[in-house]
């Protein structure tokens, strides 16, 4: 017999694909129950001040309007801040909807109308009259620079910048070659297809069955049960499918609070759906002002790296993300100073957006490296080899694995980098200036504690579960693969369940850690099932496995077989039948190996971009992108490739299109819809080629997979910006690079 090839590493199509394309996959706003009511949120139109008067009488007079909640009649909730702190909360005092008359940002929810239909609720909300007393607002980050401070740590995963090493300022001043530049990136907003929504089903016994758009059901569950002081059994949160989130669903958002509040007060089922415009009223990728100074020897060898960033936070929380640390890690340099500060403005707290921090800091560093390459007269790719870091100097640790050189080589070869002519404006096709740019990307490879449960049934099916999420990344599929592989079952005998707060503990799906964390738990729990069934199999009458040890058998095709003679086998169901059990059930926890602490663990990429710039019109087309990724073992090249392509497309948006513009007079985001907030469409996306380089890593987790959710976007905007410089000779340091900046 032939040994079946491993399911891990196979480009398996999504196991949830058929449900999605046939419309059977249900999202949070699609769970309907008889008597469901609909809430519509009224948003503030001022950025700061308070509500003097709110007149809801016209709204309430409409037949079918059940209630209007405002700060004047809001039911009481938990007192202490700690109850509102969710798993992704930064330091500070989390926002509480309808808690008093104060307005702290434009777009703040100030009323919830609940009615028999969505349309009625929305219409009724338009009849509410609000009188404000405005206070002067401060929404302009540049003007608040004097309030910059180091954010209080406290947000999971945040590492403040390391202390300076060497003598960076002196080394910079005396460096023969210097790059000293300011870069800036704008506010961006998450625009998943599915807007934020919570359906709260008020059950007959008063318990709440909640369907929430969230990247971690237990985060919503903990939040709701603490804020509303509910017993554990009174709430269950589910989120089997998520229509994109990108970080916007890491924290429970105000629609969840409002829907739960209304359902409890009215003793009715309530759904609150945010409009597209309201998707711009909670959290965003923060604006940054960055200063990068690179000092180098005449051949481009780095002598000094200085990277300082100012970013914004709200007045009520100290948002933080890792923006500058990468600059002390990506290249070998003994003189480094990194600084990251935030200043409060009258906006909502920023929230993680795909590769938070890294995507911003690496953009600036990688553009500065390109500027250095031109000043030193060194090929930009060669410059990266010259300054290659074999060790993490920030933490003075080795990398658990780092195949970045292979990324550079393989990416360059696929792209044809060797044919590049170095001078700006030296490559063209008629009126199209052609530019080629390169950049490096990096993201952390993290593992969190996670749990899983497995039940193997006598009918030969296996159900594995964990309270994690699938935000479109492929969790259902990859977990099914890991479970099927570990127990030697065909994929169609395995079901993976997620998105239910009653399932075993899992962290929020973020940070690219889900395969690493939940995947490890799934592997562990299936190994426990293996041991149990193997013990049964040995006891079967005349068992061919009676004297075998676990390492002398394989699990394949629903059988346990001797490695030395595959025909000698016991089926899993036979083993269970003989043992007289209908199920084998196990629970397990996936824990990070303490040995990880001795290493820096990261995924890397080399991104190559080609642009064509119309010389007369300034129109930029990103005609080709090659991204070579070192992300450890790739468990499913199909879903993995999708993640990287998504990141590249987003990188195109970041480089050329995306920005949320704030009217400083109004203190309000203005282009808050998909007509005016531009993201790449099909016509903007051309040839994208993804390479996964071989990378073995025995440290990151037992699967050797580093996670691929975020690395795809890091470096893309820099590669494109660098290509635009190569094409045009014009260095635009302020994203996005729109036509007006090029002409
Ligand atoms: Mo990602 S920003 O951790 O959803």
XYZ file of C-alpha atoms and ligand atoms in Angstrom:
747
model
C 0.000 0.000 0.000
C 1.064 3.559 -0.566
C 1.605 5.940 2.287
C -0.886 8.771 1.984
C 0.819 12.105 1.551
C 0.510 14.490 4.459
C -2.574 16.675 4.510
C -0.424 19.430 5.916
C 1.076 21.457 3.133
C -1.706 20.563 0.701
C -3.668 23.343 -1.045
C -6.992 22.173 0.395
C -9.992 24.267 -0.633
C -11.886 25.887 2.191
C -14.036 23.352 4.010
C -16.552 26.137 4.654
C -16.485 27.235 1.007
C -19.700 25.462 -0.070
C -21.597 27.003 2.862
C -20.357 30.422 1.886
C -21.051 30.275 -1.823
C -24.514 28.792 -1.326
C -25.490 31.438 1.210
C -25.872 28.951 4.033
C -23.111 30.451 6.115
C -24.897 32.715 8.557
C -23.377 35.950 9.751
C -24.233 37.856 12.927
C -26.912 39.950 11.240
C -28.623 36.954 9.654
C -29.889 35.078 12.691
C -33.588 35.770 12.710
C -36.107 34.993 15.391
C -39.812 35.796 15.671
C -40.396 39.188 17.229
C -36.924 40.496 16.455
C -36.648 44.268 16.871
C -34.162 46.615 15.293
C -31.978 49.270 16.796
C -30.547 52.227 14.960
C -27.797 54.348 16.448
C -27.841 58.125 16.338
C -24.328 59.547 16.138
C -23.107 62.881 17.461
C -22.313 65.607 14.969
C -19.891 67.496 17.189
C -16.458 66.392 18.354
C -16.464 67.790 21.865
C -18.903 69.309 24.306
C -22.100 68.024 25.795
C -25.735 67.416 25.024
C -27.864 70.232 26.415
C -31.143 68.806 25.295
C -32.223 65.740 23.419
C -35.829 65.623 22.244
C -36.986 62.158 21.292
C -40.744 62.844 21.314
C -41.233 62.859 17.547
C -39.403 59.567 17.254
C -41.368 57.986 20.074
C -44.670 59.168 18.593
C -44.247 56.947 15.547
C -46.262 53.722 15.731
C -43.842 50.827 15.858
C -41.110 52.671 17.712
C -40.595 50.816 20.975
C -38.084 52.894 22.813
C -35.374 55.491 22.478
C -32.376 55.052 24.737
C -30.305 58.114 25.569
C -27.978 59.104 28.398
C -31.090 60.311 30.223
C -32.710 56.913 30.557
C -29.827 54.522 30.130
C -29.949 51.644 32.580
C -27.065 51.338 35.010
C -24.143 49.061 34.259
C -20.950 48.048 36.033
C -19.104 50.806 37.819
C -15.381 50.058 37.557
C -13.325 50.451 34.412
C -11.851 46.987 34.744
C -15.247 45.539 33.793
C -15.124 47.308 30.450
C -11.563 46.295 29.662
C -11.620 43.714 26.938
C -8.808 41.454 25.794
C -7.457 44.049 23.361
C -7.972 47.139 25.514
C -5.061 49.519 25.969
C -4.423 51.341 29.239
C -7.056 53.887 30.167
C -10.748 54.114 30.649
C -12.768 52.331 27.959
C -15.566 54.232 26.245
C -19.039 53.616 27.709
C -21.952 54.202 25.343
C -24.671 56.657 26.461
C -22.878 57.217 29.748
C -23.624 60.871 30.435
C -24.117 63.976 28.343
C -20.464 64.503 27.418
C -19.380 64.228 23.819
C -15.799 63.068 23.386
C -15.631 62.446 19.632
C -17.575 63.083 16.472
C -19.724 60.107 15.595
C -20.182 59.087 19.218
C -23.389 57.104 19.746
C -25.862 59.365 21.562
C -29.121 57.483 21.158
C -30.454 54.086 20.194
C -33.895 53.893 18.633
C -35.521 50.481 18.823
C -38.423 49.785 16.480
C -40.291 46.973 14.771
C -38.297 47.444 11.569
C -34.833 48.678 10.703
C -36.176 51.321 8.334
C -38.524 52.675 10.953
C -35.778 52.860 13.547
C -33.556 54.711 11.115
C -36.288 57.136 10.151
C -37.221 57.731 13.777
C -33.598 58.477 14.645
C -33.636 61.245 12.051
C -36.467 62.929 13.979
C -34.485 63.265 17.200
C -33.521 66.865 17.916
C -30.268 67.457 19.749
C -28.959 70.685 21.207
C -25.270 70.678 21.967
C -23.020 72.941 23.929
C -19.794 72.713 22.008
C -16.326 72.971 23.443
C -13.281 73.640 21.351
C -11.948 70.355 20.057
C -8.398 69.314 19.306
C -8.333 66.785 16.530
C -5.161 67.751 14.705
C -2.309 65.471 15.740
C 0.384 67.802 14.422
C -0.911 70.547 16.725
C -0.951 68.253 19.738
C 2.697 67.273 19.401
C 3.490 69.083 22.657
C 1.325 66.556 24.496
C 3.269 63.576 23.173
C 4.117 60.979 25.786
C 5.194 57.366 25.941
C 1.997 55.333 26.054
C 1.336 53.377 29.205
C 1.996 49.728 28.473
C -0.807 47.341 29.189
C -2.042 46.321 25.797
C -1.304 42.686 25.000
C 1.644 42.210 22.677
C 2.930 45.765 23.077
C 6.654 46.156 23.572
C 7.960 49.657 24.189
C 10.985 50.617 22.087
C 14.272 49.223 23.409
C 16.746 51.553 25.113
C 19.191 53.270 22.748
C 22.353 51.345 21.972
C 25.760 52.782 21.101
C 25.920 56.465 20.349
C 23.417 56.959 17.540
C 23.359 60.757 17.396
C 27.119 61.106 17.333
C 27.442 58.288 14.814
C 24.867 59.955 12.596
C 26.567 63.359 12.724
C 29.901 61.959 11.687
C 28.531 59.534 9.086
C 29.839 60.121 5.533
C 26.388 59.423 4.104
C 23.234 60.671 5.755
C 19.551 60.259 5.101
C 17.371 62.444 7.260
C 13.717 62.440 6.307
C 10.166 62.840 7.576
C 7.512 60.375 6.528
C 3.840 60.432 7.286
C 0.929 58.079 7.009
C -2.753 58.999 7.275
C -5.656 57.651 9.272
C -7.121 54.574 7.590
C -10.363 52.812 8.376
C -11.217 49.135 8.252
C -13.821 48.456 5.628
C -14.817 44.817 5.854
C -17.778 43.892 3.659
C -19.860 43.017 6.711
C -20.506 46.045 8.863
C -20.515 45.627 12.626
C -23.677 44.027 13.923
C -24.961 42.258 17.004
C -28.143 40.206 17.198
C -29.203 39.594 20.779
C -31.837 36.910 21.097
C -33.807 37.278 24.303
C -34.715 33.709 25.229
C -37.892 32.792 27.149
C -35.915 32.223 30.317
C -34.280 35.642 30.055
C -30.908 34.330 28.920
C -29.162 36.015 26.012
C -28.069 34.221 22.854
C -25.828 36.704 21.129
C -24.577 36.645 17.561
C -21.810 39.178 17.278
C -19.420 40.264 14.606
C -16.222 39.724 16.566
C -12.754 38.212 16.217
C -13.123 36.407 19.528
C -16.468 35.357 20.980
C -15.084 34.951 24.472
C -13.906 38.549 24.421
C -17.497 39.678 23.810
C -18.765 37.141 26.308
C -16.475 38.346 29.092
C -17.265 41.962 28.294
C -21.036 41.487 28.297
C -21.120 39.364 31.407
C -18.966 41.815 33.362
C -20.536 45.042 32.125
C -24.105 43.820 32.638
C -23.250 41.770 35.738
C -24.635 38.530 34.330
C -24.021 34.995 35.502
C -21.976 32.809 33.202
C -25.027 30.752 32.186
C -27.035 33.812 31.221
C -25.016 34.615 28.124
C -23.689 32.774 25.113
C -21.944 34.511 22.246
C -21.567 32.990 18.802
C -19.897 34.131 15.651
C -19.582 31.225 13.248
C -18.749 33.417 10.265
C -17.210 36.841 10.040
C -17.377 38.919 6.885
C -13.913 40.373 7.268
C -12.623 42.348 10.218
C -8.872 43.065 9.864
C -8.618 44.095 13.487
C -11.844 46.115 13.686
C -13.480 43.159 15.421
C -10.804 42.582 18.035
C -12.640 44.678 20.622
C -16.346 44.471 21.431
C -17.840 47.574 19.835
C -20.636 49.839 20.950
C -23.343 48.125 18.926
C -22.904 45.053 21.135
C -23.309 47.071 24.306
C -26.391 48.848 22.925
C -28.058 45.691 21.642
C -27.577 43.881 24.949
C -28.758 46.893 26.932
C -31.908 47.205 24.818
C -32.719 43.488 24.856
C -32.483 43.360 28.633
C -34.560 46.473 29.155
C -37.258 45.640 26.612
C -37.135 41.885 27.174
C -37.138 41.543 23.410
C -34.670 40.297 20.840
C -32.754 43.208 19.354
C -30.406 43.612 16.436
C -28.181 46.647 16.079
C -26.456 47.074 12.731
C -24.045 49.891 12.067
C -24.270 51.730 8.777
C -21.242 51.976 6.524
C -20.722 55.540 7.707
C -20.812 54.392 11.297
C -17.957 52.021 10.498
C -15.880 55.193 10.724
C -16.962 55.909 14.308
C -14.851 53.470 16.342
C -11.176 52.779 15.917
C -8.893 53.260 12.958
C -5.302 52.876 11.916
C -3.626 55.881 13.552
C -1.914 58.657 11.691
C 1.869 58.778 12.062
C 4.555 61.412 11.704
C 7.878 59.678 11.460
C 11.439 60.849 11.440
C 14.119 58.489 10.180
C 17.809 59.312 10.168
C 20.259 56.804 8.741
C 24.000 57.300 8.866
C 26.171 55.080 6.685
C 29.692 54.446 5.480
C 30.410 55.255 1.810
C 29.577 51.667 0.821
C 26.181 51.847 2.522
C 27.051 50.001 5.721
C 24.787 51.374 8.447
C 26.509 53.329 11.196
C 23.436 54.795 12.833
C 19.665 54.259 12.820
C 17.337 56.787 14.422
C 13.585 56.345 14.123
C 11.069 58.507 15.972
C 7.321 58.327 15.610
C 4.426 60.416 16.792
C 0.977 58.895 16.610
C -2.413 59.656 18.087
C -4.568 58.240 20.788
C -7.893 59.258 22.283
C -8.291 61.258 25.450
C -9.642 58.251 27.301
C -7.228 55.467 26.350
C -3.507 55.188 25.634
C -3.454 53.265 22.380
C -0.083 51.779 21.495
C 1.399 49.602 18.790
C 4.899 48.536 17.816
C 5.945 51.045 15.140
C 9.663 51.692 15.528
C 11.152 48.591 17.194
C 11.527 46.884 13.807
C 14.132 49.473 12.853
C 16.500 48.121 15.492
C 15.910 44.559 14.425
C 15.781 44.421 10.668
C 19.382 45.468 10.007
C 22.708 45.076 11.733
C 23.647 48.360 13.397
C 25.406 49.168 16.677
C 24.100 52.701 17.122
C 20.334 52.821 17.333
C 17.800 55.137 18.917
C 14.093 54.426 18.655
C 11.278 56.490 20.034
C 7.513 56.148 19.928
C 5.086 58.621 21.418
C 1.388 59.256 21.289
C -0.569 62.463 21.748
C -4.248 62.570 22.696
C -6.806 64.069 20.313
C -10.597 64.304 20.388
C -11.147 61.125 18.414
C -12.027 57.572 19.276
C -9.113 55.347 20.321
C -7.296 53.829 17.345
C -7.519 50.056 16.976
C -5.278 47.407 15.464
C -5.413 47.160 11.715
C -3.655 44.367 9.860
C 0.009 44.275 10.914
C -0.577 47.194 13.296
C 2.500 49.321 13.815
C 4.802 47.280 11.594
C 3.069 48.355 8.433
C 3.724 52.001 9.378
C 7.219 51.864 10.820
C 8.587 49.492 8.206
C 7.173 51.742 5.489
C 9.307 54.652 6.716
C 12.428 52.582 7.377
C 12.287 50.817 4.020
C 11.824 54.067 2.110
C 14.760 55.560 4.021
C 16.848 52.505 3.107
C 15.979 53.152 -0.529
C 17.054 56.772 -0.178
C 20.304 55.553 1.344
C 20.862 53.168 -1.572
C 20.725 56.067 -4.036
C 22.976 58.271 -1.916
C 25.540 55.504 -1.571
C 25.184 54.423 -5.184
C 24.458 50.868 -4.110
C 21.723 48.664 -5.529
C 18.799 48.727 -3.047
C 18.774 44.951 -2.798
C 22.525 44.761 -2.319
C 22.191 47.343 0.470
C 19.891 44.983 2.323
C 22.359 42.123 2.025
C 25.147 44.384 3.199
C 23.267 45.242 6.381
C 21.672 41.859 6.950
C 21.026 41.087 10.627
C 21.975 37.566 11.658
C 20.899 38.293 15.216
C 18.240 40.451 16.900
C 20.269 43.276 18.410
C 17.220 44.785 20.144
C 16.993 41.836 22.470
C 20.390 40.292 21.860
C 18.857 37.000 20.825
C 19.213 34.687 17.857
C 16.316 34.220 15.460
C 14.475 30.924 15.764
C 14.807 30.827 11.970
C 15.264 33.509 9.341
C 15.240 32.681 5.653
C 15.069 36.303 4.575
C 18.102 35.901 2.338
C 16.249 33.196 0.446
C 13.320 35.618 0.101
C 15.625 38.229 -1.451
C 17.193 35.716 -3.839
C 14.038 33.946 -4.940
C 11.992 37.128 -5.159
C 14.668 38.914 -7.175
C 14.977 36.029 -9.564
C 11.249 35.711 -10.161
C 10.913 39.466 -10.578
C 13.921 39.849 -12.862
C 15.574 42.402 -10.566
C 18.945 41.848 -12.259
C 17.663 43.603 -15.368
C 16.945 46.823 -13.490
C 18.748 49.919 -14.654
C 19.684 51.865 -11.534
C 19.043 55.496 -12.451
C 15.637 57.069 -11.818
C 13.637 57.731 -14.998
C 15.858 55.358 -16.947
C 13.196 52.799 -17.837
C 10.186 53.679 -19.923
C 7.584 52.442 -22.373
C 6.435 55.418 -24.430
C 4.880 57.877 -22.007
C 4.891 55.356 -19.207
C 7.788 55.692 -16.808
C 8.672 52.314 -15.372
C 9.951 51.892 -11.853
C 11.118 48.911 -9.844
C 11.293 49.002 -6.075
C 12.073 46.570 -3.295
C 11.361 46.483 0.428
C 11.642 44.096 3.337
C 8.791 43.041 5.571
C 8.726 41.580 9.061
C 6.097 40.482 11.571
C 6.280 38.688 14.867
C 5.550 34.966 15.114
C 3.580 34.678 18.318
C 1.906 31.863 20.183
C -0.796 32.330 22.803
C -2.276 29.806 25.140
C -5.329 28.085 23.628
C -7.448 25.043 24.361
C -9.288 22.505 22.234
C -11.597 19.578 22.665
C -11.847 16.484 20.464
C -14.534 13.838 20.297
C -13.957 10.724 18.221
C -17.214 8.843 17.705
C -17.831 5.180 17.069
C -19.074 6.078 13.582
C -15.556 7.173 12.726
C -16.165 10.889 12.742
C -14.116 13.378 14.673
C -15.311 16.716 16.003
C -12.726 19.167 17.253
C -13.618 22.520 18.743
C -12.191 25.714 20.148
C -13.738 29.138 20.705
C -11.519 30.762 18.089
C -12.712 32.624 14.980
C -12.403 32.381 11.226
C -12.367 35.937 9.954
C -11.902 34.687 6.429
C -8.358 33.528 7.024
C -9.047 29.791 6.757
C -9.166 28.663 10.389
C -11.910 26.095 9.737
C -9.862 24.546 6.968
C -6.424 24.476 8.549
C -7.687 23.155 11.897
C -9.565 20.414 10.034
C -6.345 19.527 8.234
C -4.316 19.375 11.451
C -6.907 17.178 13.169
C -7.362 14.867 10.189
C -3.625 14.530 9.743
C -2.978 13.741 13.405
C -5.590 11.010 13.539
C -5.156 9.730 10.003
C -8.721 10.447 8.991
C -10.046 11.683 5.667
C -11.007 15.374 5.747
C -14.699 14.646 5.320
C -14.768 12.701 8.582
C -13.556 15.708 10.536
C -15.553 18.736 11.656
C -14.023 21.745 13.307
C -16.232 24.006 15.376
C -15.410 27.544 16.403
C -17.005 30.897 17.160
C -18.979 29.834 20.246
C -18.147 31.154 23.711
C -19.078 27.828 25.282
C -16.207 26.072 23.490
C -12.713 25.657 24.973
C -10.796 28.840 25.680
C -9.140 30.623 22.822
C -7.590 34.053 22.389
C -8.988 36.614 19.965
C -8.062 35.807 16.382
C -5.382 38.360 15.694
C -1.677 38.939 15.506
C -1.292 36.061 13.020
C -1.191 33.697 15.992
C -4.201 31.471 15.363
C -2.532 28.579 13.552
C 0.322 28.713 16.020
C -1.904 28.865 19.107
C -5.128 27.032 18.304
C -3.371 24.717 15.847
C -1.046 23.560 18.603
C -4.009 22.862 20.885
C -5.733 20.908 18.109
C -2.611 18.852 17.513
C -2.192 18.190 21.246
C -5.782 17.120 21.771
C -5.754 14.821 18.761
C -2.539 13.256 20.034
C -4.297 12.510 23.305
C -7.095 10.840 21.359
C -4.474 8.843 19.479
C -2.984 7.528 22.679
C -6.371 6.555 24.019
C -7.512 4.751 20.881
C -4.154 3.078 20.525
C -4.479 1.697 24.052
C -7.866 0.267 23.043
C -6.476 -1.136 19.793
C -3.782 -3.071 21.588
C -6.412 -4.840 23.679
C -8.512 -6.025 20.741
C -8.584 -9.881 20.603
C -5.522 -11.133 18.743
C -4.569 -7.536 18.104
C -1.708 -7.257 15.643
C -0.721 -4.188 17.660
C -0.654 -5.951 21.034
C 3.073 -5.591 21.453
C 3.557 -2.389 19.490
C 4.520 0.970 20.938
C 2.929 4.220 19.812
C 5.985 5.192 17.806
C 5.804 1.910 15.893
C 2.413 2.641 14.357
C 0.878 5.115 11.970
C -2.658 6.442 11.819
C -4.026 6.458 8.298
C -7.307 5.837 6.524
C -9.152 5.393 9.811
C -6.768 2.612 10.907
C -3.827 2.212 13.203
C -1.168 0.300 11.285
C 2.179 -1.201 12.086
C 4.870 0.822 10.395
C 6.743 -2.380 9.641
C 3.732 -4.064 8.023
C 0.880 -1.781 7.036
C -1.434 -4.743 6.406
C -1.438 -5.443 10.130
C -3.960 -2.903 11.377
C -6.877 -2.200 13.659
C -9.528 0.326 12.698
C -10.319 3.129 15.117
C -13.953 2.095 15.333
C -13.058 -1.542 15.959
C -10.790 -0.489 18.805
C -13.566 1.586 20.351
C -16.151 -1.158 19.913
C -13.943 -3.672 21.699
C -13.388 -1.219 24.512
C -17.138 -0.708 24.761
C -17.029 3.057 24.271
C -19.105 5.222 21.953
C -16.820 8.238 22.186
C -13.279 9.081 22.989
C -13.251 12.575 24.323
C -10.216 14.640 25.255
C -9.366 18.234 26.108
C -5.975 19.808 25.787
C -4.181 23.065 26.174
C -1.620 24.318 23.706
C 1.080 26.082 25.677
C 4.047 28.004 24.318
C 7.303 26.217 24.962
C 9.364 28.291 27.454
C 12.364 27.724 25.178
C 10.779 30.248 22.805
C 11.903 33.039 25.103
C 15.507 32.445 24.118
C 14.745 33.348 20.510
C 13.319 36.150 18.449
C 10.575 34.681 16.320
C 9.444 36.486 13.198
C 8.217 35.995 9.674
C 9.949 37.927 6.908
C 9.295 38.970 3.358
C 10.955 40.548 0.364
C 8.549 42.567 -1.748
C 9.331 43.610 -5.307
C 7.039 46.029 -7.115
C 6.816 47.398 -10.624
C 4.918 50.592 -11.341
C 4.092 52.362 -14.543
C 3.568 56.075 -14.133
C 1.949 58.146 -16.834
C 4.385 60.991 -17.301
C 1.717 63.527 -18.256
C -1.149 62.473 -16.012
C 0.693 61.168 -12.976
C -1.476 58.049 -12.901
C 0.278 55.154 -11.166
C -0.419 51.532 -11.976
C 1.134 48.788 -9.910
C 1.671 46.369 -12.753
C 3.558 43.623 -10.920
C 4.252 42.571 -7.366
C 6.373 39.601 -6.358
C 6.359 38.802 -2.663
C 8.627 36.123 -1.267
C 7.592 35.044 2.204
C 9.475 33.183 4.922
C 6.722 32.230 7.328
C 7.832 28.829 8.532
C 5.938 25.779 7.396
C 2.975 26.572 5.170
C 0.134 24.279 6.175
C -2.183 25.224 3.332
C -0.612 27.024 0.368
C -4.017 27.954 -1.033
C -5.413 29.810 1.981
C -1.902 31.097 2.741
C -1.563 32.565 -0.720
C -4.974 34.225 -0.331
C -3.765 35.909 2.832
C -0.650 37.251 1.162
C -2.521 38.431 -1.924
C -4.996 40.234 0.336
C -2.120 41.930 2.111
C -0.534 43.003 -1.163
C -3.792 44.433 -2.473
C -4.167 46.340 0.768
C -0.573 47.523 0.413
C -1.486 48.947 -2.995
C -4.347 50.786 -1.315
C -2.052 52.053 1.419
C 0.514 53.296 -1.085
C -1.850 54.979 -3.508
C -5.378 55.427 -2.252
C -6.395 54.981 1.343
C -6.772 57.904 3.730
C -9.519 59.154 5.964
C -9.614 62.917 5.848
C -10.662 64.832 8.886
C -12.202 68.274 8.658
C -10.358 69.991 11.483
C -13.048 72.652 11.813
C -15.702 70.048 12.431
C -13.375 67.518 14.030
C -15.030 64.906 11.862
C -13.975 62.273 9.347
C -15.463 63.383 6.061
C -14.965 60.662 3.466
C -16.774 58.081 5.545
C -18.178 55.821 2.869
C -16.915 53.556 0.130
C -17.591 56.149 -2.554
C -15.052 58.522 -1.076
C -12.814 56.254 0.954
C -10.888 54.636 -1.843
C -9.699 51.066 -1.746
C -8.210 49.126 -4.667
C -10.715 47.674 -7.095
C -10.054 44.989 -9.699
C -8.828 47.570 -12.188
C -6.087 48.597 -9.737
C -4.795 45.082 -9.199
C -2.578 43.415 -11.781
C 0.003 40.675 -11.619
C 0.645 39.339 -8.121
C 3.049 36.489 -7.526
C 3.581 34.882 -4.136
C 6.558 32.711 -3.254
C 6.820 30.745 -0.023
C 10.442 29.961 0.679
C 11.342 26.849 2.650
C 11.858 27.616 6.289
C 12.154 25.062 9.032
C 11.471 26.213 12.544
C 11.289 23.856 15.504
C 10.974 26.632 18.071
C 7.889 28.650 17.129
C 5.449 25.821 17.891
C 5.149 22.079 17.209
C 3.673 22.780 13.766
C 6.567 24.965 12.621
C 4.113 27.496 11.153
C 4.715 31.176 11.877
C 1.355 32.634 10.842
C 0.659 34.461 7.611
C -2.196 36.835 8.366
C -0.185 40.031 8.579
C 3.191 39.611 6.882
C 1.617 40.021 3.432
C 0.997 43.754 3.804
C 4.245 44.760 5.527
C 6.716 46.366 3.134
C 4.318 46.586 0.203
C 3.711 50.349 0.392
C 7.462 50.972 0.689
C 8.245 48.781 -2.329
C 5.665 50.730 -4.351
C 6.865 54.133 -3.095
C 10.426 53.125 -3.951
C 9.312 51.980 -7.411
C 7.605 55.334 -7.936
C 10.838 57.122 -7.076
C 12.725 54.897 -9.493
C 10.174 55.652 -12.194
C 9.843 59.389 -11.666
C 12.794 60.610 -9.611
C 10.254 62.065 -7.226
C 10.318 61.052 -3.574
C 6.878 61.348 -1.998
C 7.157 60.622 1.714
C 3.582 61.336 2.642
C 1.127 58.495 2.012
C -0.951 57.924 0.012
C 0.934 58.869 -3.137
C -1.927 60.490 -4.993
C -1.667 62.116 -8.408
C -1.506 65.665 -7.037
C 1.681 64.834 -5.137
C 3.339 63.454 -8.257
C 2.549 66.207 -10.726
Mo -5.204 41.547 13.193
S -4.950 43.605 13.182
O -4.415 41.200 14.640
O -6.868 41.345 13.207
